[in-house]
PDB file of C-alpha atoms in Angstrom:
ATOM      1  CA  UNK W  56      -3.447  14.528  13.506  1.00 64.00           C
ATOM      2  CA  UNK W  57      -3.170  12.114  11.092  1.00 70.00           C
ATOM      3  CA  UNK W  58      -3.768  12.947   7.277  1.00 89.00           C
ATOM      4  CA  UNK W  59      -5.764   9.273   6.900  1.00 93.00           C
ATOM      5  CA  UNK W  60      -7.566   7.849  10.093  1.00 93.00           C
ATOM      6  CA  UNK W  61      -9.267   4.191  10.097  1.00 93.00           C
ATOM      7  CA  UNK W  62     -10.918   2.381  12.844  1.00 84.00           C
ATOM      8  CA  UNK W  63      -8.412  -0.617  13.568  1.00 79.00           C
ATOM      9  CA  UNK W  64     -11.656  -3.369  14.358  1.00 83.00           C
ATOM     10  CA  UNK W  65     -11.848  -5.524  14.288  1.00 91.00           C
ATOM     11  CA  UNK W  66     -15.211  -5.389  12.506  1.00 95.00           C
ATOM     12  CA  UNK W  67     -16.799  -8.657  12.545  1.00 97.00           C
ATOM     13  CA  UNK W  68     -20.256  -9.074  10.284  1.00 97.00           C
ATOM     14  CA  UNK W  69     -22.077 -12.682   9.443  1.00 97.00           C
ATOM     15  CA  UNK W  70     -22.031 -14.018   6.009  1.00 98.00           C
ATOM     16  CA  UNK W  71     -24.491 -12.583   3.814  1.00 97.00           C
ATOM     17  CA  UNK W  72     -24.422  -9.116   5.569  1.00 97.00           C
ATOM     18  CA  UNK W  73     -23.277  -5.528   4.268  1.00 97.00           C
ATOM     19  CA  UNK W  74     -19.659  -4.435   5.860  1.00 97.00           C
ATOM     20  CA  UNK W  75     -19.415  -0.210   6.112  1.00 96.00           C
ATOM     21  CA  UNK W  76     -15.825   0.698   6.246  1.00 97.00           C
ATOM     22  CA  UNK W  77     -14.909   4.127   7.104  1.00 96.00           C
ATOM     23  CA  UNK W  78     -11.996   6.626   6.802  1.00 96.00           C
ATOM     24  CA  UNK W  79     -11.459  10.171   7.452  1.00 96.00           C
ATOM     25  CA  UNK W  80      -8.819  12.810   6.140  1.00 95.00           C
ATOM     26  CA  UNK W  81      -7.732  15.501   7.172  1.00 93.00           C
ATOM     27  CA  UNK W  82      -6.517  17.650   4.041  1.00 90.00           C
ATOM     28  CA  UNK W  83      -9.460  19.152   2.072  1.00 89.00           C
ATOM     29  CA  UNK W  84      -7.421  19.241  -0.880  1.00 89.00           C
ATOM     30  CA  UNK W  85      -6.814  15.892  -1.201  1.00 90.00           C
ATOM     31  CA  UNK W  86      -8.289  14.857  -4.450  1.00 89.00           C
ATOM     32  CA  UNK W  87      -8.463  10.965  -4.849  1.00 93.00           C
ATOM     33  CA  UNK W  88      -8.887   8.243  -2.621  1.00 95.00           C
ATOM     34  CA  UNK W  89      -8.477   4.395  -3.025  1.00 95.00           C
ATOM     35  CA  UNK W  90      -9.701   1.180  -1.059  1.00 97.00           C
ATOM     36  CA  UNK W  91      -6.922  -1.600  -0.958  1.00 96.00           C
ATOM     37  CA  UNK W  92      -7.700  -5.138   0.592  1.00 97.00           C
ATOM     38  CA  UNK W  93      -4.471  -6.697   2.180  1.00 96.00           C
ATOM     39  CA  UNK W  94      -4.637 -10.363   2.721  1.00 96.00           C
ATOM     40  CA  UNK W  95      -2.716 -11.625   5.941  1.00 93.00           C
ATOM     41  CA  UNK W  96       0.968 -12.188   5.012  1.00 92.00           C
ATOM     42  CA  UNK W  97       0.389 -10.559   1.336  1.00 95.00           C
ATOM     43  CA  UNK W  98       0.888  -7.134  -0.254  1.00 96.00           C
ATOM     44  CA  UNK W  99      -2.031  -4.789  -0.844  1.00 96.00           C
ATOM     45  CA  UNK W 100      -4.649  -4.977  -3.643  1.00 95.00           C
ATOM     46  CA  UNK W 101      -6.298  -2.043  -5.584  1.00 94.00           C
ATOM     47  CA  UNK W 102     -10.111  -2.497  -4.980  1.00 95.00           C
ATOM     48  CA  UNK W 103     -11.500   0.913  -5.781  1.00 94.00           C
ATOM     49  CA  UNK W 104     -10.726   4.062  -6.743  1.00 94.00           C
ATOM     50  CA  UNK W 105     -13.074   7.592  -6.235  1.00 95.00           C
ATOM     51  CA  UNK W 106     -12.413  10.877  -7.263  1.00 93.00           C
ATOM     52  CA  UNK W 107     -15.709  12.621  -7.059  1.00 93.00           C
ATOM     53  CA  UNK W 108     -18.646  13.099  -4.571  1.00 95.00           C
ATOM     54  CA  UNK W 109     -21.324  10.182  -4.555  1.00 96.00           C
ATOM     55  CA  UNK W 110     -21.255   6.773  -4.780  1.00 96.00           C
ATOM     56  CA  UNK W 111     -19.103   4.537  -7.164  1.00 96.00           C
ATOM     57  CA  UNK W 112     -20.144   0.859  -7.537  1.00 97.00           C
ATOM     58  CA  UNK W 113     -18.166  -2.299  -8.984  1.00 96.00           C
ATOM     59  CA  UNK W 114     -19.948  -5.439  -8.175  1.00 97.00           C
ATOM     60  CA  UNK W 115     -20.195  -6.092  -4.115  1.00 97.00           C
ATOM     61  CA  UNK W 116     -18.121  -2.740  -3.557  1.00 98.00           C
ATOM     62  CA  UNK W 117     -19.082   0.457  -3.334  1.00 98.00           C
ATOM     63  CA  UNK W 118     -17.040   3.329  -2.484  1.00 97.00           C
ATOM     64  CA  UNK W 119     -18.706   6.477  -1.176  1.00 97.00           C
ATOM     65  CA  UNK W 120     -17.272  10.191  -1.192  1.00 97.00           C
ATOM     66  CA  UNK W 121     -18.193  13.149   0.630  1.00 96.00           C
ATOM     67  CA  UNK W 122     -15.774  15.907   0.450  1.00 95.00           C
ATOM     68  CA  UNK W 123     -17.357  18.287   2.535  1.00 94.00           C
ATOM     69  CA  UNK W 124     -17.456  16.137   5.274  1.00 95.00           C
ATOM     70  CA  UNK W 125     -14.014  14.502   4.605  1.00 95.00           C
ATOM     71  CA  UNK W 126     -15.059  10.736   4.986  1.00 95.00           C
ATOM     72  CA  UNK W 127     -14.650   8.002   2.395  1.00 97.00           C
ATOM     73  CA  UNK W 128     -16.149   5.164   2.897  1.00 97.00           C
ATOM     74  CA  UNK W 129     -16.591   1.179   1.633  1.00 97.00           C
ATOM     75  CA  UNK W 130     -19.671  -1.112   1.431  1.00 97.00           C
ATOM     76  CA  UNK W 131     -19.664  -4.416   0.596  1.00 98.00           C
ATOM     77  CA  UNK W 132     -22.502  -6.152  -0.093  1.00 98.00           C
ATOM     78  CA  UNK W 133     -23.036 -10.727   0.450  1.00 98.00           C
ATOM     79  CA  UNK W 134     -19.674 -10.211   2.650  1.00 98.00           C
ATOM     80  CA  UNK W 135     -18.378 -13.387   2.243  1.00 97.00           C
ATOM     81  CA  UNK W 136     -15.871 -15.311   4.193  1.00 97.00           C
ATOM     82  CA  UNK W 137     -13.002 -14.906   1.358  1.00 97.00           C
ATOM     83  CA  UNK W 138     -13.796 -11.304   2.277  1.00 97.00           C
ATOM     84  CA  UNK W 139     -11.808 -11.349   5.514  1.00 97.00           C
ATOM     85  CA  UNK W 140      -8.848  -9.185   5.140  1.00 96.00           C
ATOM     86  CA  UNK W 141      -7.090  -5.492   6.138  1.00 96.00           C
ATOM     87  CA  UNK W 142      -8.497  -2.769   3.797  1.00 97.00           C
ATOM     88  CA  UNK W 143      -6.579   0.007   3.836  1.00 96.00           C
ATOM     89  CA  UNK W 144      -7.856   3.653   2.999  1.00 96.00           C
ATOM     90  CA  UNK W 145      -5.349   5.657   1.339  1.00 95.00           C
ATOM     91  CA  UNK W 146      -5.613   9.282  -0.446  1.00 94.00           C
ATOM     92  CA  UNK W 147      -3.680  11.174  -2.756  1.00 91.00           C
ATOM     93  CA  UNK W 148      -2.456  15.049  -1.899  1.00 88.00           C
ATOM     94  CA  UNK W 149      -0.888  16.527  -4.647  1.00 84.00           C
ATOM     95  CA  UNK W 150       1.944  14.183  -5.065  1.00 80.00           C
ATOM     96  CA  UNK W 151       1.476  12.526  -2.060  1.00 84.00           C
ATOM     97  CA  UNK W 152      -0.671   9.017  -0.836  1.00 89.00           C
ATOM     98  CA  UNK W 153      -1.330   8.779   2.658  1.00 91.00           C
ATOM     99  CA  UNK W 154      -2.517   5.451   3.829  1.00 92.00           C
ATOM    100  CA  UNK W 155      -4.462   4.504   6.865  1.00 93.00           C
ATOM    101  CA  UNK W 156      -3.314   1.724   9.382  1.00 92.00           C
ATOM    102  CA  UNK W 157      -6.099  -0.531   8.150  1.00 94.00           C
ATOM    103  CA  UNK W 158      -9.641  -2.243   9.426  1.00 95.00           C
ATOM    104  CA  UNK W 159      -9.917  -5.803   9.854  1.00 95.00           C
ATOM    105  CA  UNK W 160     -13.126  -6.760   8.936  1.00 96.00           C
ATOM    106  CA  UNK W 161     -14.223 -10.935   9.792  1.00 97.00           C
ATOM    107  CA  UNK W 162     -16.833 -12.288   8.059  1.00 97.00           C
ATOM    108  CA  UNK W 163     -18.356 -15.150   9.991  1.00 97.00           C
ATOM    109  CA  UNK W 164     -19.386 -18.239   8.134  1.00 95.00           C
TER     110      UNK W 164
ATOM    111  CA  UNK N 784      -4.721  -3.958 -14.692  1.00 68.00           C
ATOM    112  CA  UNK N 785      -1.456  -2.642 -14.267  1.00 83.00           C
ATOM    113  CA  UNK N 786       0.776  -5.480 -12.820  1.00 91.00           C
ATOM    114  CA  UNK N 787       4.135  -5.094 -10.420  1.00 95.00           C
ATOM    115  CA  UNK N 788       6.115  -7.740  -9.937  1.00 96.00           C
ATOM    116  CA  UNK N 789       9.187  -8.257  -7.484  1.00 97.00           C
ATOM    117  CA  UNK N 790      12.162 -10.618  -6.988  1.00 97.00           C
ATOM    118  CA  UNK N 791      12.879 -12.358  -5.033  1.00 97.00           C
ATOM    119  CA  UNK N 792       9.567 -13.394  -3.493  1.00 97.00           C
ATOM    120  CA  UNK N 793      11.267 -14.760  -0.260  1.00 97.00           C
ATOM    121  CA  UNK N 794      15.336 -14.365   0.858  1.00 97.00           C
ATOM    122  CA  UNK N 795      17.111 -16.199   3.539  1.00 97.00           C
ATOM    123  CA  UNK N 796      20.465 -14.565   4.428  1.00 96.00           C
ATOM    124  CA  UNK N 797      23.312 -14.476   6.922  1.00 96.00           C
ATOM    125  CA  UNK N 798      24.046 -11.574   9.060  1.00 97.00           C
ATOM    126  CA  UNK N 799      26.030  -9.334   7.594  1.00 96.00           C
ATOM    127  CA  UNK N 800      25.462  -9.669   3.805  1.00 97.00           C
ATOM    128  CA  UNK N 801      23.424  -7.597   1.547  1.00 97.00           C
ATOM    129  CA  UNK N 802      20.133  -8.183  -0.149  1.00 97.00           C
ATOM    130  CA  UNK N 803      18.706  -6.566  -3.548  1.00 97.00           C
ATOM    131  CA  UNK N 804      15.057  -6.644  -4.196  1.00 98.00           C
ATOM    132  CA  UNK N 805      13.817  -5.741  -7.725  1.00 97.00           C
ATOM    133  CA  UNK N 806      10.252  -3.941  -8.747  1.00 96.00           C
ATOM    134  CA  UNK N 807       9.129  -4.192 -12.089  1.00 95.00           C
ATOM    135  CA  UNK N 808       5.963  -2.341 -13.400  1.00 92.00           C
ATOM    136  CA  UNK N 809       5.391  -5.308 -16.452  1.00 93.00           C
ATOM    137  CA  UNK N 810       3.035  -3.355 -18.190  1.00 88.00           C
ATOM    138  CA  UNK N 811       3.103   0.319 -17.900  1.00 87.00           C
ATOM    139  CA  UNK N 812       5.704   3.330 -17.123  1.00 87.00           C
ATOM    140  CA  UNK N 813       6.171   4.121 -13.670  1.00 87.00           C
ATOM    141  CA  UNK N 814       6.502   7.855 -12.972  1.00 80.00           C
ATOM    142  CA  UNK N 815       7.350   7.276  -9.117  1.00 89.00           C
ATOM    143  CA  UNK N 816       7.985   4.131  -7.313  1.00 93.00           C
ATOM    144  CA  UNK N 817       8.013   3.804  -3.436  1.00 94.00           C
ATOM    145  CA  UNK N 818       9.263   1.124  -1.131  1.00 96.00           C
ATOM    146  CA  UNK N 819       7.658   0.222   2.114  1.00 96.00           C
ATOM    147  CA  UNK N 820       8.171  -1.807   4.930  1.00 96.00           C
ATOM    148  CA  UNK N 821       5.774  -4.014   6.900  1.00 94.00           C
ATOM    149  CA  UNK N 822       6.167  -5.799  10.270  1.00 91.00           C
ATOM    150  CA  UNK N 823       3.788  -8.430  11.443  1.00 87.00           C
ATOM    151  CA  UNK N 824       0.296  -7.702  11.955  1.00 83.00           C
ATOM    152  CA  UNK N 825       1.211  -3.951  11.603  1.00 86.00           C
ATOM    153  CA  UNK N 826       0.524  -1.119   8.945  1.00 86.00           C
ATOM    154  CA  UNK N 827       2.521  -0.053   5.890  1.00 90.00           C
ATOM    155  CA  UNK N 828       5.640   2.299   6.843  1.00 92.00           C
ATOM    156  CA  UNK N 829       6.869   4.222   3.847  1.00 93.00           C
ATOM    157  CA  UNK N 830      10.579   4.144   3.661  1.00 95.00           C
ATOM    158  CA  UNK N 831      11.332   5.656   0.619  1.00 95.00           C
ATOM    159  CA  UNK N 832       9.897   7.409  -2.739  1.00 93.00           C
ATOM    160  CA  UNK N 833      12.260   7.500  -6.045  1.00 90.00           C
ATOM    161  CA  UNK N 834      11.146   9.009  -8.879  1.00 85.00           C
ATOM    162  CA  UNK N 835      14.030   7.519 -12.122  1.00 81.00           C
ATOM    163  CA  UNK N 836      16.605   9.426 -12.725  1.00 80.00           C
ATOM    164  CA  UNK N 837      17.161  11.009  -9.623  1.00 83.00           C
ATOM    165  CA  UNK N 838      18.241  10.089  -6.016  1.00 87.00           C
ATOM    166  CA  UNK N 839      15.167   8.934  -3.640  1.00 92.00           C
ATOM    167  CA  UNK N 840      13.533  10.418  -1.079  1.00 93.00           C
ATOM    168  CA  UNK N 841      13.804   9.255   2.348  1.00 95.00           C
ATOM    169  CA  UNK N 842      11.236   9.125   5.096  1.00 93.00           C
ATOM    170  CA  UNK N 843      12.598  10.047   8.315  1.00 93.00           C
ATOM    171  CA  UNK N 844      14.430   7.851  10.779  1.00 93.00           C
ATOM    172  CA  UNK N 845      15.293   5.195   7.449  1.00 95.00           C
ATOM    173  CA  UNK N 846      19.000   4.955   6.889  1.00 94.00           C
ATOM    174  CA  UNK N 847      20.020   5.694   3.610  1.00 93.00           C
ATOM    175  CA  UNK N 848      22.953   4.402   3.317  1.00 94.00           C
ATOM    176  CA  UNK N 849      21.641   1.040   4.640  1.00 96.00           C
ATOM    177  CA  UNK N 850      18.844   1.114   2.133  1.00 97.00           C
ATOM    178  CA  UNK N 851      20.207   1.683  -0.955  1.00 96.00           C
ATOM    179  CA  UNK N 852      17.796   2.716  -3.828  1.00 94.00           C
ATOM    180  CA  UNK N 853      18.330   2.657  -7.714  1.00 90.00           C
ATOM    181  CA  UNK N 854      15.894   3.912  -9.713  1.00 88.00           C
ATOM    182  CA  UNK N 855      17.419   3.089 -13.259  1.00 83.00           C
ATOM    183  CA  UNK N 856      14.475   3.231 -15.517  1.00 88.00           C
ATOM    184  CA  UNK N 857      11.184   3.617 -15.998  1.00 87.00           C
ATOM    185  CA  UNK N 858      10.227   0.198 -14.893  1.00 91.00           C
ATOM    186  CA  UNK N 859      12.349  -0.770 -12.430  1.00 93.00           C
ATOM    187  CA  UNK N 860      13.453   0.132  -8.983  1.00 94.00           C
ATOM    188  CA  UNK N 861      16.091  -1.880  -6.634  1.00 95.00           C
ATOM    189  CA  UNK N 862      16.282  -1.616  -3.114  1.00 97.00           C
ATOM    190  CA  UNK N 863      19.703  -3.109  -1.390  1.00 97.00           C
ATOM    191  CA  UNK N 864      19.507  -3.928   2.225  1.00 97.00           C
ATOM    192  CA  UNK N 865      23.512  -3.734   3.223  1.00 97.00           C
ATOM    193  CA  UNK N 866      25.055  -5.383   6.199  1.00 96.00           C
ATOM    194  CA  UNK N 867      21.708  -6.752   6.883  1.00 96.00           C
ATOM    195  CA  UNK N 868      20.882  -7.666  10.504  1.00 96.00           C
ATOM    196  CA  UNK N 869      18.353  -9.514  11.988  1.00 96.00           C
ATOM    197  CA  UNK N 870      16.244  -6.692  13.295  1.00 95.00           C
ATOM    198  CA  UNK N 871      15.694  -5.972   9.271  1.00 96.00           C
ATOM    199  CA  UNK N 872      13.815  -9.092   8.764  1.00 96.00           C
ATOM    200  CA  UNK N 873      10.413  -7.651   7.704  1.00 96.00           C
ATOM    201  CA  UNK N 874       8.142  -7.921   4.377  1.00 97.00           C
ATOM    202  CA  UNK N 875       9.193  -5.249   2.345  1.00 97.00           C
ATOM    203  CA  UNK N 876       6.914  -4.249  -0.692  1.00 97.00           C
ATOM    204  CA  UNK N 877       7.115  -1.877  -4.141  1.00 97.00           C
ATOM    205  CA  UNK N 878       4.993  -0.106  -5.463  1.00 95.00           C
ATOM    206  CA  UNK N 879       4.407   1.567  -8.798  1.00 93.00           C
ATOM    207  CA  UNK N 880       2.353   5.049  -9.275  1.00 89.00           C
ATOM    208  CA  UNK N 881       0.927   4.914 -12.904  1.00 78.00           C
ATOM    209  CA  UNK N 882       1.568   8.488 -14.503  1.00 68.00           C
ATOM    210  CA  UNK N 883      -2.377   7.801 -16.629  1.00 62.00           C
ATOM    211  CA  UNK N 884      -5.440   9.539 -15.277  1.00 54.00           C
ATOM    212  CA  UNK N 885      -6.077   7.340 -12.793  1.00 58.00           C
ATOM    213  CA  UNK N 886      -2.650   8.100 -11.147  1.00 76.00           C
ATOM    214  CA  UNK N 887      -2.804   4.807  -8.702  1.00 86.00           C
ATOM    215  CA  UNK N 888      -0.373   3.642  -6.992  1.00 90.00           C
ATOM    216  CA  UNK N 889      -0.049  -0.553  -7.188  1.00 92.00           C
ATOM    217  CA  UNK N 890       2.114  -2.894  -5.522  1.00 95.00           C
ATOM    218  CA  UNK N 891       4.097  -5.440  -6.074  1.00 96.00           C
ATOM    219  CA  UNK N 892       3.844  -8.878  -4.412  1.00 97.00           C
ATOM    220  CA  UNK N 893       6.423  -8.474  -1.520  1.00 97.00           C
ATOM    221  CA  UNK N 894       9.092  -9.619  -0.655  1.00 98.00           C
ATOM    222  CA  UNK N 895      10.191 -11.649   2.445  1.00 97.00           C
ATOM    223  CA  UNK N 896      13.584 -10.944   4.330  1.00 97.00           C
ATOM    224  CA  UNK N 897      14.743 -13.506   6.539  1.00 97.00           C
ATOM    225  CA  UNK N 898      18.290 -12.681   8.611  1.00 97.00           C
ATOM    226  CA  UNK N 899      19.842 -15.123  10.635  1.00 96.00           C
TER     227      UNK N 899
END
C-alpha cells in the first residue's frame, strides 16, 4: 500500500466551478500534509500547508483535514483556466514526506 | 516565502562527461535537502536525502556512485551526474526542508539534463 494515494484524472471541471482534490494516507501518525501545484515541464509549488483537523482557507484554496478518516483534501473555488496543472499531495511522517503521483485537474474555458 | 534556486536551469552534454547541479536555499537554513528525479509526464522519484555534514541517503535502485552528492553547507547541495548517458536525461529537481515550524519542504526550479 502506498503511504500517499491520489486519483491520477484527469479531473476536468468548467471555468467558474469548484475542483475537490483528494488524497489518502496510510500512516495515522503522519502529522502534516501539503498541496503542491506542478505546472507541465516545471518543478512543484507550495500551495498549502495543514496540520490540524478542519478546514484551512487562503483565497480560492482550501485545504481540508480529517485525521480519523485519513483523507486530505483541496477545493478550489472560480477554477480558472491558469488553474490547470498536477497537484501533488504529499505528507510528512516523522522525518519523512511522502508524495502522491499527482491529479491533473483541466479547467475548461 | 522561502526561495530555492538551482544552476544550471538547462545542460546539454556529451555522453560520457559529468554534470553538477547546484541547490541553493537563498533565504533560509536548510536542515535536509533531497534530490529527485522526474521523467516526462510522470511523478516525482526521490533519489536521494542529505542532511550537511554527512553522507546522503540513497533510495533504492539509485547508484551512488553515479550520483554523487555534496552537502557542504547549510545552503547548498550539489548533485554530480558522472559518465552521464543518455538514458539519464530527465528533469532533476532540489529541494530544501526549512528546519522553522512549518517544516516544508520547497523546491527549487529544476534542472534539465540533456545527453547526447
Amino acid at each position: 500500500q502506498k503511504e500517499v494515494e491520489q486519483n491520477s484524472g484527469p479531473l476536468s471541471v468548467p471555468e467558474g466551478a469548484i475542483a475537490s482534490l483528494n488524497c489518502t494516507y496510510s500512516d495515522r501518525v503522519s502529522q502534516s500534509f501539503f498541496w503542491y501545484r506542478q505546472y507541465s515541464g516545471k518543478s512543484p509549488e507550495l500551495i498549502m500547508s495543514i496540520y490540524s483537523n478542519g478546514d484551512k482557507e487562503d483565497g480560492r484554496f482550501t485545504a481540508q483535514l480529517n485525521k480519523a478518516s485519513q483523507y486530505v483534501s483541496l477545493l478550489i473555488r472560480d477554477s480558472q483556466p491558469s488553474d490547470s496543472a498536477t497537484y501533488l499531495c504529499a505528507a510528512l511522517t516523522g522525518n519523512q514526506f511522502y508524495f502522491g503521483t499527482g491529479t491533473s485537474l483541466t479547467v475548461i474555458p | 516565502g522561502a526561495v530555492v534556486s538551482q544552476h544550471p536551469s538547462r545542460v546539454i552534454c556529451k555522453s560520457g562527461t559529468s554534470v553538477k547541479i547546484e541547490c541553493r536555499s537563498l533565504d533560509f537554513q536548510a536542515t535536509t535537502m533531497f534530490w529527485y528525479r522526474q521523467f516526462p509526464k510522470k511523478s516525482l522519484m526521490l533519489m536521494a536525502t542529505s542532511n550537511e555534514g554527512s553522507k546522503a541517503t540513497y533510495e533504492q535502485g539509485v547508484e551512488k556512485d553515479k550520483f554523487l552528492i555534496n552537502h557542504a553547507s547549510l545552503t547548498l547541495s550539489t548533485l554530480t551526474v558522472t559518465s552521464a548517458h543518455p538514458e539519464d536525461s530527465s528533469f532533476y529537481i532540489c529541494s530544501a526542508r526549512s528546519g522553522l515550524a512549518s517544516d516544508t519542504q520547497y523546491f527549487g526550479p529544476g534542472t534539465r539534463l540533456t545527453v547526447l
